Coordinates of C-alpha atoms and ligand atoms in Angstrom, one line a residue:
M1 CA 160.0 79.3 160.4
I2 CA 159.7 78.1 156.8
P3 CA 160.1 81.2 154.6
Q4 CA 158.1 81.4 151.4
A5 CA 161.3 82.0 149.4
A6 CA 164.8 81.8 150.6
P7 CA 167.4 83.4 148.3
P8 CA 169.9 83.6 151.2
L9 CA 170.0 79.8 151.2
R10 CA 171.1 79.8 147.6
I11 CA 173.7 82.4 148.2
A12 CA 175.0 80.5 151.2
R13 CA 175.1 77.2 149.3
F14 CA 177.2 78.6 146.5
R15 CA 179.1 81.1 148.5
N16 CA 182.5 79.9 147.6
E17 CA 181.8 80.1 143.8
I18 CA 180.2 83.5 144.3
D19 CA 183.1 84.9 146.3
A20 CA 185.6 83.6 143.7
A21 CA 183.5 85.3 140.9
V22 CA 183.4 88.6 142.7
A23 CA 187.1 88.4 143.5
R24 CA 187.9 88.0 139.8
V25 CA 186.0 91.2 138.9
L26 CA 187.7 93.0 141.8
S27 CA 191.2 91.9 140.6
G28 CA 190.4 92.8 137.0
S29 CA 190.3 96.3 135.4
S30 CA 186.9 96.6 133.7
Y31 CA 183.8 97.2 135.8
I32 CA 181.3 98.0 133.1
L33 CA 180.5 95.8 130.1
G34 CA 183.6 93.8 130.7
E35 CA 184.6 90.1 130.5
A36 CA 182.0 88.9 133.0
V37 CA 179.1 90.5 131.1
D38 CA 180.4 89.0 127.8
A39 CA 180.9 85.6 129.3
F40 CA 177.5 85.6 130.9
E41 CA 175.7 86.8 127.8
T42 CA 177.3 83.9 125.8
A43 CA 176.4 81.3 128.4
F44 CA 172.9 82.6 129.0
A45 CA 172.1 82.8 125.2
A46 CA 173.1 79.1 124.9
A47 CA 171.0 78.2 128.0
A48 CA 168.0 80.1 126.8
G49 CA 168.1 78.6 123.3
A50 CA 168.8 82.0 121.8
K51 CA 171.5 83.4 119.4
F52 CA 172.0 86.7 121.3
C53 CA 171.7 87.8 124.9
I54 CA 172.0 91.5 125.9
G55 CA 172.4 92.1 129.6
V56 CA 170.5 95.0 131.0
A57 CA 169.8 96.6 134.4
S58 CA 166.5 94.8 135.3
G59 CA 163.7 92.7 134.0
T60 CA 161.5 95.8 133.6
D61 CA 164.2 97.5 131.5
A62 CA 164.6 94.3 129.4
L63 CA 160.9 94.4 128.5
A64 CA 161.0 98.2 127.8
L65 CA 164.1 98.1 125.7
A66 CA 162.9 95.0 123.8
L67 CA 159.7 96.8 122.9
R68 CA 161.6 100.0 121.9
A69 CA 164.0 98.0 119.8
L70 CA 160.9 96.5 118.0
E71 CA 159.8 100.2 117.4
I72 CA 156.8 100.0 119.7
G73 CA 156.1 103.5 121.0
P74 CA 153.5 106.3 121.3
G75 CA 150.1 105.5 119.7
D76 CA 150.7 101.7 119.9
E77 CA 148.8 99.4 122.1
V78 CA 150.4 96.3 123.7
L79 CA 148.3 93.4 124.9
L80 CA 149.3 91.7 128.2
P81 CA 147.7 89.7 131.0
S82 CA 146.5 91.6 134.0
M83 CA 147.6 88.7 136.2
T84 CA 151.3 89.6 136.4
F85 CA 153.8 91.7 138.2
A86 CA 153.5 95.5 137.8
G87 CA 156.8 95.7 136.0
T88 CA 155.3 94.2 132.8
A89 CA 152.8 97.1 132.4
Q90 CA 155.3 99.7 133.6
A91 CA 157.7 98.7 130.8
I92 CA 155.0 99.2 128.2
L93 CA 154.3 102.7 129.5
H94 CA 158.1 103.5 129.6
C95 CA 158.3 103.1 125.9
G96 CA 155.3 105.4 125.4
A97 CA 152.8 102.7 124.4
S98 CA 149.5 101.8 126.2
P99 CA 149.1 98.5 128.1
I100 CA 145.7 96.8 127.3
F101 CA 144.8 94.0 129.7
V102 CA 143.5 90.7 128.5
E103 CA 141.9 87.9 130.4
V104 CA 143.9 84.8 131.4
D105 CA 143.1 81.1 131.0
P106 CA 141.7 79.8 134.3
V107 CA 143.9 76.7 134.1
T108 CA 147.3 78.0 132.9
R109 CA 146.7 81.5 134.5
C110 CA 148.5 82.9 131.4
I111 CA 147.1 85.1 128.7
D112 CA 144.1 83.5 126.9
P113 CA 144.7 83.3 123.1
A114 CA 141.0 83.6 122.3
A115 CA 140.6 86.7 124.5
T116 CA 143.8 88.1 123.0
E117 CA 142.4 87.8 119.4
F118 CA 139.2 89.5 120.6
A119 CA 141.3 92.4 122.0
I120 CA 143.2 93.1 118.8
G121 CA 142.3 96.5 117.4
P122 CA 143.8 98.9 114.8
R123 CA 146.4 100.2 117.2
T124 CA 147.5 96.9 118.5
A125 CA 151.3 96.5 117.8
A126 CA 152.5 93.8 120.2
I127 CA 151.7 91.0 122.7
V128 CA 153.6 90.4 125.9
P129 CA 152.7 87.0 127.1
V130 CA 153.9 86.2 130.7
H131 CA 154.9 82.6 131.6
L132 CA 153.4 83.1 135.0
F133 CA 154.9 81.1 137.9
G134 CA 157.1 79.3 135.4
H135 CA 154.3 77.8 133.4
P136 CA 154.2 78.3 129.6
A137 CA 151.6 80.5 128.0
D138 CA 150.2 79.0 124.8
M139 CA 153.0 80.2 122.5
P140 CA 152.0 78.3 119.4
A141 CA 148.5 79.9 119.4
L142 CA 149.9 83.3 120.3
M143 CA 152.6 83.2 117.6
A144 CA 149.9 82.2 115.0
L145 CA 147.8 85.2 116.0
A146 CA 150.9 87.5 115.9
A147 CA 151.7 86.3 112.4
K148 CA 148.1 86.7 111.2
H149 CA 147.9 90.3 112.6
R150 CA 151.6 91.3 112.1
L151 CA 152.2 91.9 115.8
A152 CA 155.5 91.8 117.6
V153 CA 155.8 89.3 120.5
V154 CA 158.1 89.9 123.6
E155 CA 157.9 87.0 126.0
D156 CA 158.1 87.9 129.7
C157 CA 160.3 85.2 131.0
A158 CA 161.0 86.8 134.3
Q159 CA 159.6 83.7 136.0
S160 CA 160.5 81.0 133.5
H161 CA 164.3 80.6 133.4
G162 CA 165.0 77.1 131.9
A163 CA 161.3 76.3 131.2
T164 CA 160.3 74.6 127.9
L165 CA 157.1 74.0 125.9
D166 CA 157.0 70.9 123.7
G167 CA 160.8 70.6 124.2
K168 CA 161.5 74.1 123.0
A169 CA 162.9 76.8 125.3
L170 CA 160.5 79.4 126.4
G171 CA 161.9 82.7 125.2
S172 CA 162.7 81.3 121.8
F173 CA 159.1 81.5 120.5
G174 CA 158.7 85.3 120.3
H175 CA 160.7 88.0 118.5
A176 CA 162.5 88.7 121.8
A177 CA 162.2 87.6 125.4
A178 CA 162.9 89.5 128.6
Y179 CA 164.4 88.0 131.8
S180 CA 164.8 89.3 135.3
F181 CA 167.5 88.2 137.7
Y182 CA 165.9 89.7 140.8
P183 CA 167.2 87.7 143.8
T184 CA 164.1 85.5 144.2
K185 CA 164.0 84.4 140.5
N186 CA 164.9 80.9 139.5
L187 CA 168.2 82.4 138.3
G188 CA 168.6 85.3 140.7
G189 CA 171.5 87.5 141.5
V190 CA 172.5 89.6 144.5
G191 CA 170.8 92.7 143.3
D192 CA 168.9 93.8 140.2
G193 CA 169.7 92.6 136.7
G194 CA 168.0 91.5 133.5
A195 CA 168.5 90.4 129.9
V196 CA 166.9 90.3 126.5
V197 CA 167.4 87.3 124.3
T198 CA 166.6 87.1 120.6
A199 CA 167.5 85.3 117.4
D200 CA 167.5 88.5 115.4
P201 CA 171.0 90.1 114.9
G202 CA 169.5 93.5 114.0
L203 CA 167.4 93.6 117.1
A204 CA 170.5 92.6 119.2
T205 CA 172.5 95.4 117.7
R206 CA 169.7 97.9 118.5
L207 CA 169.4 96.6 122.0
R208 CA 173.2 96.9 122.6
S209 CA 172.9 100.5 121.5
L210 CA 169.8 101.3 123.5
R211 CA 171.3 100.1 126.8
H212 CA 174.4 102.2 126.3
Y213 CA 173.4 105.8 125.5
G214 CA 172.3 105.0 121.9
F215 CA 176.0 104.6 120.9
A216 CA 176.9 102.6 117.8
P217 CA 179.4 99.7 118.4
G218 CA 182.8 101.1 119.3
E219 CA 181.7 104.7 119.1
R220 CA 180.7 107.4 121.5
V221 CA 178.2 109.2 119.4
S222 CA 174.5 108.8 120.2
G223 CA 172.7 107.7 117.0
Q224 CA 169.4 107.4 118.9
V225 CA 167.9 108.1 122.3
G226 CA 169.5 105.6 124.6
F227 CA 169.7 104.7 128.3
N228 CA 172.2 103.7 130.9
S229 CA 170.8 100.2 131.5
R230 CA 173.7 97.7 131.6
L231 CA 173.9 94.5 133.5
D232 CA 176.4 95.1 136.2
E233 CA 179.8 93.4 135.9
I234 CA 179.6 92.0 139.5
Q235 CA 176.1 90.7 139.0
A236 CA 177.1 89.1 135.7
A237 CA 180.0 87.3 137.4
I238 CA 177.6 86.0 140.1
L239 CA 175.0 84.9 137.6
L240 CA 177.6 83.2 135.5
A241 CA 178.6 81.2 138.6
L242 CA 175.0 80.4 139.4
L243 CA 173.9 79.5 135.9
P244 CA 175.3 75.9 135.9
H245 CA 173.1 75.3 139.0
L246 CA 169.8 76.5 137.4
G247 CA 168.9 73.0 136.0
E248 CA 169.3 71.3 139.4
G249 CA 167.3 74.1 141.1
N250 CA 164.5 73.7 138.5
L251 CA 164.5 69.9 139.1
A252 CA 164.2 70.4 142.8
R253 CA 161.3 72.8 142.2
R254 CA 159.5 70.2 140.1
A255 CA 160.1 67.5 142.7
S256 CA 158.7 69.9 145.4
A257 CA 155.6 70.6 143.2
A258 CA 155.1 66.8 142.7
R259 CA 155.3 66.3 146.5
Y260 CA 152.8 69.1 147.1
R261 CA 150.4 67.6 144.5
T262 CA 150.4 64.3 146.3
L263 CA 150.1 65.7 149.8
L264 CA 147.3 68.2 148.9
A265 CA 145.3 65.8 146.7
D266 CA 141.8 65.3 148.1
T267 CA 141.7 68.7 149.7
D268 CA 139.7 71.8 148.7
V269 CA 142.9 73.5 147.6
G270 CA 143.1 74.3 143.9
L271 CA 146.4 73.1 142.4
P272 CA 148.5 74.8 139.7
P273 CA 148.6 73.5 136.2
E274 CA 150.9 70.6 135.4
G275 CA 153.4 71.0 132.6
E276 CA 156.3 68.9 131.7
G277 CA 158.4 72.0 131.0
S278 CA 157.2 74.1 133.9
V279 CA 159.8 75.4 136.4
Y280 CA 157.5 76.3 139.3
H281 CA 158.9 79.8 140.1
Q282 CA 156.0 79.7 142.5
F283 CA 153.7 76.9 143.6
A284 CA 150.6 79.0 143.8
V285 CA 147.4 77.3 144.9
T286 CA 143.9 78.7 145.1
V287 CA 141.9 78.7 148.3
S288 CA 138.6 80.2 149.3
D289 CA 139.5 82.0 152.6
R290 CA 143.0 83.1 151.7
E291 CA 143.5 85.6 154.4
G292 CA 142.3 83.2 157.1
L293 CA 144.6 80.5 155.8
R294 CA 147.6 82.9 155.5
H295 CA 147.2 84.0 159.1
R296 CA 146.9 80.5 160.5
L297 CA 149.9 79.3 158.5
E298 CA 151.9 82.3 159.7
A299 CA 151.0 81.4 163.3
A300 CA 152.3 77.9 162.5
G301 CA 155.6 79.4 161.3
I302 CA 155.0 79.0 157.5
G303 CA 155.5 82.0 155.2
T304 CA 153.3 82.5 152.2
A305 CA 152.9 85.2 149.6
V306 CA 150.2 86.7 147.4
H307 CA 151.0 87.0 143.7
Y308 CA 149.2 89.1 142.5
A309 CA 146.4 91.2 144.1
P310 CA 144.8 93.2 142.8
G311 CA 145.1 92.5 139.1
L312 CA 147.0 95.2 137.2
H313 CA 143.8 96.5 135.6
R314 CA 142.8 97.7 139.1
H315 CA 146.1 99.6 139.8
P316 CA 145.6 103.4 139.6
A317 CA 148.5 103.7 137.2
F318 CA 147.0 101.3 134.7
T319 CA 143.2 101.6 134.8
E320 CA 143.1 103.1 131.2
G321 CA 144.1 99.6 130.0
A322 CA 141.0 98.0 131.5
R323 CA 138.7 97.7 128.5
T324 CA 136.6 94.6 129.5
P325 CA 135.7 92.9 132.7
L326 CA 138.3 90.3 133.8
P327 CA 136.4 87.9 136.0
V328 CA 138.9 85.1 135.9
T329 CA 141.8 87.5 136.8
D330 CA 139.7 89.0 139.6
A331 CA 138.9 85.5 141.0
L332 CA 142.5 84.5 140.9
A333 CA 143.6 87.8 142.5
D334 CA 141.2 86.9 145.4
S335 CA 142.3 83.3 145.8
L336 CA 146.0 82.7 144.8
L337 CA 148.4 81.8 147.5
S338 CA 152.0 81.0 146.9
L339 CA 153.3 78.3 149.2
P340 CA 157.0 78.0 150.2
I341 CA 159.1 76.6 147.4
Q342 CA 162.8 76.4 148.2
P343 CA 165.0 74.4 145.8
E344 CA 167.9 74.6 148.3
V345 CA 166.0 72.7 151.0
T346 CA 165.6 68.9 150.6
T347 CA 164.3 68.0 154.0
G348 CA 160.6 67.6 153.4
Y349 CA 159.3 71.0 154.2
E350 CA 156.3 70.2 151.9
E351 CA 155.0 67.7 154.4
R352 CA 155.0 70.3 157.2
V353 CA 153.3 72.8 155.0
A354 CA 150.7 70.4 153.7
A355 CA 149.9 69.0 157.2
A356 CA 149.4 72.6 158.4
I357 CA 147.1 73.4 155.5
R358 CA 145.1 70.2 156.1
E359 CA 144.8 71.1 159.8
C360 CA 143.7 74.7 159.0
L361 CA 141.1 73.5 156.6
R362 CA 139.8 71.0 159.2
C363 CA 139.5 73.8 161.8
A364 CA 137.8 76.1 159.4
A365 CA 135.3 73.5 158.3
Ligands
PLP1 C1 156.5 88.6 135.5 C2 157.5 89.7 135.8 N1 157.7 90.6 134.9 C3 158.6 91.6 135.1 C4 159.3 91.7 136.2 C5 160.2 92.8 136.4 O1 161.6 92.4 136.7 P1 162.5 93.4 137.6 O2 162.0 93.3 139.0 O3 163.9 92.7 137.4 O4 162.5 94.7 137.0 C6 159.1 90.7 137.2 C7 159.9 90.6 138.4 O5 160.0 91.1 139.4 C8 158.2 89.7 137.0 O6 157.9 88.7 137.9

């Protein structure tokens, strides 16, 4: 079996470093917001091209707290793509604002700047671009829009750890960026975790307070409504051990994507966008008979996944945010198929996957 994603392989590969990191926490004396969280925040801020990093409990919380810290709340509308994971929209609702769905670009599969401008109305307060599958959204165009209309921008970097656009780190374009360390992510822990990065010291201070009951630094008095949303000390220790390996993992993902491109050229499979700074969180192709191909690949021992169907504008919890038809999103939701991508495996699984796809397409023809 070739699984679609294989976090256990990463854990097994770096097991000694992980065991040592966990042991250090267990032999220490602080279990919440201790040395490991501090050290990880410093290291991750540097890796993400940011001044400040605030570790929180999940990627969803990272988005919600970043929006709150930017004073987005009830009465505000936040623009986001519908082609993303549900957590992006949940976070907007958690801070009391309304998610409004915008069409994606058919090539990048990320929020379309022209459609974004069209969707801006009197209540629009923020944009949450998602760097879907590790490919950059058009940040220069979106930041220009945000400046023109005085909107906050929180980049959803849950799938883009280590990615760049024109040599600049994704996550350093917006006012803040949110990361998830869910186990399957390019930098994934052994449980839930997330972080906000920002260059703004005031925002960083508000975020540190929001994640910790609304306390001011060094005090135990709630100055505002806050949460218990802290990155766990053990997860931080594990992530700190894995962070130095993020770059090599991303290189392996790029190499894998390049192999798939060559192997699937001249087929009917639609290939993902190319981008120098993409980190291929997923290698998601488009195919016409997705369910048929999925079943045939499964029978051949090849795992695949669907990200994401249906688009969020069709989820019962979010339908109020569906203002316009989203035909590109709907077409992608019907045809995207994520192939196995495993930076830990270097033994040419792409050849087996591509051969099986070619065989399936031949049989179906
Ligand atoms: C694009 C995107 N946004 C937000 C999230 C939410 O992150 P988490 O699962 O850590 O809450 C995820 C991950 O699952 C994601 O892929």
